[in-house]
Amino acid sequence: MLTLSPRAHRRVYVERLASAEDSQCGERGSELYLELEKKVKMLVLFETAAGYAIFKVLDEQKLQQVDSLWKEFETPEKANKVVKLKHFEKFQDTTEALAAATAMVEGKLGKSLKKVLKKVVAKEAHEQLAITDAKLGGVIKEKLNLSCVHSPAVAELMRGIRNQMEGLITGLPAREISAMSLGLAHSLSRYKLKFSPDKVDTMIVQAISLLDDLDKELNNYIMRCREWYGWHFPELGKIITDNLAYCKSVRKIGDRTNVASMDLSDILPEEIEAEVKLAAEISMGTEVSEEDIANIMHLCDQVIEISEYRSQLYDYLKNRMMAIAPNLTVMVGELVGARLISHAGSLLNLAKHPASTVQILGAEKALFRALKTRRDTPKYGLIYHASLVGQTTAKNKGKISRMLAAKSALAIRYDALGEDTNAEMGVENRAKLEARLRYLEEKGIRRISGSGKALARADKYQHKSDVKVYDPSGDSTLPTVSKKRKIEEVEEGEEEEKPVEAKAKKVKRESPTEGEAETETPKKKKKKEKKKAEEESKPEEEETAISPAEETTKKKKKEKKRAAEVEPAEEAPVSPAEEVRTMMPDAIIFCFRNPKSFFLLQTTEKKKKKKKKV
């Protein structure tokens, strides 16, 4: 909202005077108004792409007819009767024009406009200034104390001046004005959008996508070419491993019979060329027609052309990356940086991502799978293919990828939002990362005690050969018995045998020793015999306790049986080996004699145990 102009105040004052009761006062007021109206003239500030133009309004009464004002600007002659050019300040270059236009768009008073207003308008302070922007009028009034007017009539006047600008402004041809208008429009739009033709990341997104597609197509074509020509000359694919050299060789050779008279020195080294010629003489391939060879050669031409175009596209992508994101290119390389920009959509979108997102960008599937299964999240995505991550050990890849993502996020923001186009920050950050990488790699071999700065000295290796002797004690599963214990057991056995012999001669006191003689029998006897011997011994002991007369009669009857039992004990004295054998279970002895039938023995013992339980 603007205050009323001095002219409007005067008009209101005159109207009040005219409506007063005193006719004389009303007549004086109207006369005063007409005099002031003759003296006060209006100036018009008109901005063009070439400079500032100040017009003087010749007939202000026509401004009151807003609806029919356009008729006064139908021709240049009519327009010259309404306004007249008073002063024109031309811009020196496009930079000055851009600065002036930018200041007017932001509602500020530029240096060039301030200079013009002081030079022209300030001389006639009583004149009004018609402007198109009310905000600019307020600034001019504050700084230069000039009365500014902005109304629908002024807007219609500006429209008419713009239509007849070529006839009103002399000294400027129409072609020059149009060229300056176009240049200023482009410069202003670039400034408002902060646009730079060198920073069009759309070209990078399309280039890296095309590069990936070319790699896939090249692989398919080369595989088809190798398989196709392999029917005719299969040995060539094993000798030449480079794909481009293979296609060039096939294109030059054609039929394998031509190899002997063909010079391949411009494609292959001498050793490989000699090997190819030798393999062609003893090749196992089949014969093919000339039409087949022609199609194979046409496919080789396609592979060679696509390879050349791919190298050209890679150079283009490298140059564009250095122009758009030089710091990111220094940090991670051209291909990885381009893939990051392509994955995010644009360089500005990538700059909005934090470092943690940049680190795992490209591994979204693995991230969500890890979150769903509650496992460890991935440590790296596309950034894994960077040279710094690739040259580290597997132990430090996670640390380096995290640090590289943090520095790359800063480089991306600097490239996207900064004004400088140099790569100094990227070079400094890469040097820091390389120093950190060296520290992590050398950390494991540094000395723990002392200053920790010097590398640890490794002792000279000395081979020590220890001759180990075989210990046979681990072969047997029997409990170990010392020699002294074995001798004592043998002596006790002999002492037990002596009283048995004496008892055999003296038949009177043999009842307590019968049980001892029976215990010396081997354990292989059946349980039934043991039970019978126990039953016989019990009544004998009872009889001895009852009467001595009965004992003598019964002993005489059983002398023959006792003599038969004592005789084998006398004939076969117990040896220490047999005693050890009696200590061993039957299953272990059987295993030593026949290890293969151990399983059968176990099954038979299980069956016996079941029968006993039943």
CSV table of C-alpha atoms in Angstrom, one decimal, residues 269-454:
chain,number,residue,atom,x,y,z
A,269,PRO,CA,53.2,-60.3,-30.4
A,270,GLU,CA,55.7,-62.6,-32.2
A,271,GLU,CA,55.4,-65.5,-29.8
A,272,ILE,CA,51.6,-65.6,-29.9
A,273,GLU,CA,51.7,-65.2,-33.7
A,274,ALA,CA,54.0,-68.2,-34.1
A,275,GLU,CA,51.8,-70.2,-31.8
A,276,VAL,CA,48.7,-69.4,-33.8
A,277,LYS,CA,50.4,-70.4,-37.1
A,278,LEU,CA,51.5,-73.7,-35.6
A,279,ALA,CA,48.0,-74.4,-34.2
A,280,ALA,CA,46.4,-73.6,-37.6
A,281,GLU,CA,48.4,-76.5,-39.2
A,282,ILE,CA,47.1,-79.1,-36.8
A,283,SER,CA,43.7,-77.7,-36.0
A,284,MET,CA,40.9,-80.1,-35.2
A,285,GLY,CA,38.1,-77.7,-36.4
A,286,THR,CA,35.6,-78.4,-39.1
A,287,GLU,CA,35.4,-76.9,-42.5
A,288,VAL,CA,32.9,-74.0,-43.1
A,289,SER,CA,31.7,-72.2,-46.1
A,290,GLU,CA,32.6,-68.7,-47.3
A,291,GLU,CA,29.1,-67.4,-46.4
A,292,ASP,CA,29.6,-68.5,-42.8
A,293,ILE,CA,33.0,-66.8,-42.7
A,294,ALA,CA,31.5,-63.6,-44.1
A,295,ASN,CA,28.8,-63.5,-41.3
A,296,ILE,CA,31.4,-64.2,-38.7
A,297,MET,CA,33.6,-61.3,-40.0
A,298,HIS,CA,30.6,-59.0,-40.0
A,299,LEU,CA,30.0,-59.8,-36.3
A,300,CYS,CA,33.7,-59.1,-35.6
A,301,ASP,CA,33.2,-55.7,-37.3
A,302,GLN,CA,30.3,-54.9,-35.0
A,303,VAL,CA,32.4,-55.9,-31.9
A,304,ILE,CA,35.3,-53.7,-33.0
A,305,GLU,CA,33.0,-50.7,-33.6
A,306,ILE,CA,31.2,-51.0,-30.3
A,307,SER,CA,34.5,-51.3,-28.5
A,308,GLU,CA,35.8,-48.1,-30.1
A,309,TYR,CA,32.6,-46.3,-29.2
A,310,ARG,CA,32.8,-47.6,-25.7
A,311,SER,CA,36.2,-46.2,-25.2
A,312,GLN,CA,35.1,-42.8,-26.7
A,313,LEU,CA,32.0,-42.8,-24.3
A,314,TYR,CA,34.3,-43.5,-21.3
A,315,ASP,CA,36.5,-40.5,-22.2
A,316,TYR,CA,33.4,-38.4,-22.5
A,317,LEU,CA,32.1,-39.6,-19.1
A,318,LYS,CA,35.5,-39.0,-17.5
A,319,ASN,CA,35.5,-35.4,-18.7
A,320,ARG,CA,31.9,-34.7,-17.6
A,321,MET,CA,32.6,-36.1,-14.2
A,322,MET,CA,35.7,-33.9,-13.7
A,323,ALA,CA,33.6,-30.9,-14.8
A,324,ILE,CA,30.5,-31.6,-12.6
A,325,ALA,CA,31.9,-33.4,-9.6
A,326,PRO,CA,35.7,-33.1,-9.5
A,327,ASN,CA,36.0,-33.8,-5.7
A,328,LEU,CA,33.8,-36.9,-5.9
A,329,THR,CA,35.8,-38.2,-8.9
A,330,VAL,CA,39.1,-37.8,-7.0
A,331,MET,CA,37.6,-39.7,-4.0
A,332,VAL,CA,36.0,-42.7,-5.6
A,333,GLY,CA,36.7,-42.6,-9.3
A,334,GLU,CA,34.7,-41.8,-12.4
A,335,LEU,CA,32.6,-44.9,-12.7
A,336,VAL,CA,31.7,-45.3,-9.1
A,337,GLY,CA,30.9,-41.6,-8.8
A,338,ALA,CA,28.7,-41.7,-11.9
A,339,ARG,CA,26.9,-44.8,-10.6
A,340,LEU,CA,26.2,-43.1,-7.3
A,341,ILE,CA,24.8,-40.1,-9.1
A,342,SER,CA,22.7,-42.3,-11.4
A,343,HIS,CA,21.4,-44.3,-8.4
A,344,ALA,CA,20.4,-41.2,-6.5
A,345,GLY,CA,18.8,-39.6,-9.6
A,346,SER,CA,20.9,-36.4,-9.6
A,347,LEU,CA,23.8,-34.8,-7.9
A,348,LEU,CA,21.6,-32.6,-5.8
A,349,ASN,CA,19.6,-35.6,-4.5
A,350,LEU,CA,22.9,-37.4,-3.8
A,351,ALA,CA,24.0,-34.3,-1.8
A,352,LYS,CA,20.9,-34.6,0.4
A,353,HIS,CA,21.9,-38.2,1.5
A,354,PRO,CA,23.9,-38.6,4.7
A,355,ALA,CA,27.2,-40.5,4.8
A,356,SER,CA,25.6,-43.7,6.1
A,357,THR,CA,23.2,-43.8,3.1
A,358,VAL,CA,26.1,-43.1,0.7
A,359,GLN,CA,28.0,-46.0,2.2
A,360,ILE,CA,25.3,-48.7,1.5
A,361,LEU,CA,23.8,-47.1,-1.6
A,362,GLY,CA,23.2,-49.9,-4.0
A,363,ALA,CA,22.8,-52.6,-1.3
A,364,GLU,CA,19.2,-52.0,-0.5
A,365,LYS,CA,18.1,-55.6,-0.9
A,366,ALA,CA,20.8,-56.8,1.5
A,367,LEU,CA,19.9,-54.1,4.0
A,368,PHE,CA,16.2,-54.9,4.1
A,369,ARG,CA,16.9,-58.6,4.2
A,370,ALA,CA,19.2,-58.1,7.2
A,371,LEU,CA,16.7,-55.9,9.0
A,372,LYS,CA,14.0,-58.5,8.4
A,373,THR,CA,16.0,-61.5,9.6
A,374,ARG,CA,17.7,-59.5,12.4
A,375,ARG,CA,21.2,-60.1,11.1
A,376,ASP,CA,24.2,-57.8,10.5
A,377,THR,CA,23.6,-55.0,8.0
A,378,PRO,CA,25.8,-54.6,4.9
A,379,LYS,CA,29.0,-52.5,5.3
A,380,TYR,CA,29.2,-51.2,1.7
A,381,GLY,CA,27.3,-50.9,-1.5
A,382,LEU,CA,28.5,-49.3,-4.8
A,383,ILE,CA,31.3,-47.7,-2.9
A,384,TYR,CA,32.9,-51.2,-2.6
A,385,HIS,CA,34.3,-50.8,-6.1
A,386,ALA,CA,36.3,-47.7,-5.2
A,387,SER,CA,40.1,-48.2,-5.4
A,388,LEU,CA,40.6,-47.3,-1.7
A,389,VAL,CA,38.3,-50.1,-0.6
A,390,GLY,CA,39.6,-52.6,-3.1
A,391,GLN,CA,43.3,-52.3,-2.0
A,392,THR,CA,42.6,-52.9,1.7
A,393,THR,CA,42.5,-56.2,3.5
A,394,ALA,CA,39.2,-57.9,4.3
A,395,LYS,CA,39.6,-57.0,7.9
A,396,ASN,CA,39.7,-53.2,7.3
A,397,LYS,CA,37.2,-52.9,4.4
A,398,GLY,CA,34.4,-51.9,6.7
A,399,LYS,CA,36.4,-49.1,8.4
A,400,ILE,CA,37.7,-47.7,5.1
A,401,SER,CA,34.3,-47.8,3.4
A,402,ARG,CA,32.8,-45.9,6.4
A,403,MET,CA,35.5,-43.2,6.3
A,404,LEU,CA,35.4,-43.0,2.5
A,405,ALA,CA,31.6,-42.5,2.6
A,406,ALA,CA,31.9,-39.7,5.2
A,407,LYS,CA,34.5,-37.8,3.1
A,408,SER,CA,32.6,-38.5,-0.1
A,409,ALA,CA,29.4,-37.0,1.3
A,410,LEU,CA,31.3,-33.8,2.0
A,411,ALA,CA,32.8,-33.8,-1.5
A,412,ILE,CA,29.4,-34.3,-3.0
A,413,ARG,CA,27.9,-31.4,-1.2
A,414,TYR,CA,30.8,-29.2,-2.1
A,415,ASP,CA,30.5,-30.1,-5.8
A,416,ALA,CA,26.7,-29.7,-5.8
A,417,LEU,CA,26.3,-26.5,-3.8
A,418,GLY,CA,29.7,-24.8,-4.0
A,419,GLU,CA,30.8,-22.2,-6.4
A,420,ASP,CA,34.4,-23.4,-6.9
A,421,THR,CA,35.1,-26.1,-9.5
A,422,ASN,CA,38.6,-27.2,-8.3
A,423,ALA,CA,39.4,-30.5,-6.7
A,424,GLU,CA,41.6,-29.4,-3.9
A,425,MET,CA,39.3,-30.6,-1.1
A,426,GLY,CA,39.1,-34.0,-2.7
A,427,VAL,CA,42.8,-34.3,-3.0
A,428,GLU,CA,43.3,-33.4,0.7
A,429,ASN,CA,40.7,-35.8,1.9
A,430,ARG,CA,42.1,-38.6,-0.2
A,431,ALA,CA,45.6,-38.0,1.2
A,432,LYS,CA,44.1,-38.3,4.7
A,433,LEU,CA,42.3,-41.5,3.9
A,434,GLU,CA,45.5,-43.0,2.4
A,435,ALA,CA,47.5,-42.1,5.5
A,436,ARG,CA,44.8,-43.7,7.7
A,437,LEU,CA,44.8,-46.8,5.5
A,438,ARG,CA,48.6,-47.1,5.9
A,439,TYR,CA,48.2,-46.8,9.7
A,440,LEU,CA,45.5,-49.5,9.8
A,441,GLU,CA,47.6,-51.8,7.6
A,442,GLU,CA,50.8,-51.4,9.7
A,443,LYS,CA,49.0,-51.4,13.0
A,444,GLY,CA,49.3,-55.2,13.4
A,445,ILE,CA,53.1,-55.3,13.0
A,446,ARG,CA,54.0,-52.4,15.2
A,447,ARG,CA,55.7,-52.9,18.6
A,448,ILE,CA,53.3,-52.9,21.5
A,449,SER,CA,55.9,-51.9,24.2
A,450,GLY,CA,58.2,-48.9,24.1
A,451,SER,CA,57.4,-45.9,21.9
A,452,GLY,CA,55.3,-47.8,19.4
A,453,LYS,CA,56.7,-45.9,16.5
A,454,ALA,CA,59.4,-48.3,15.3
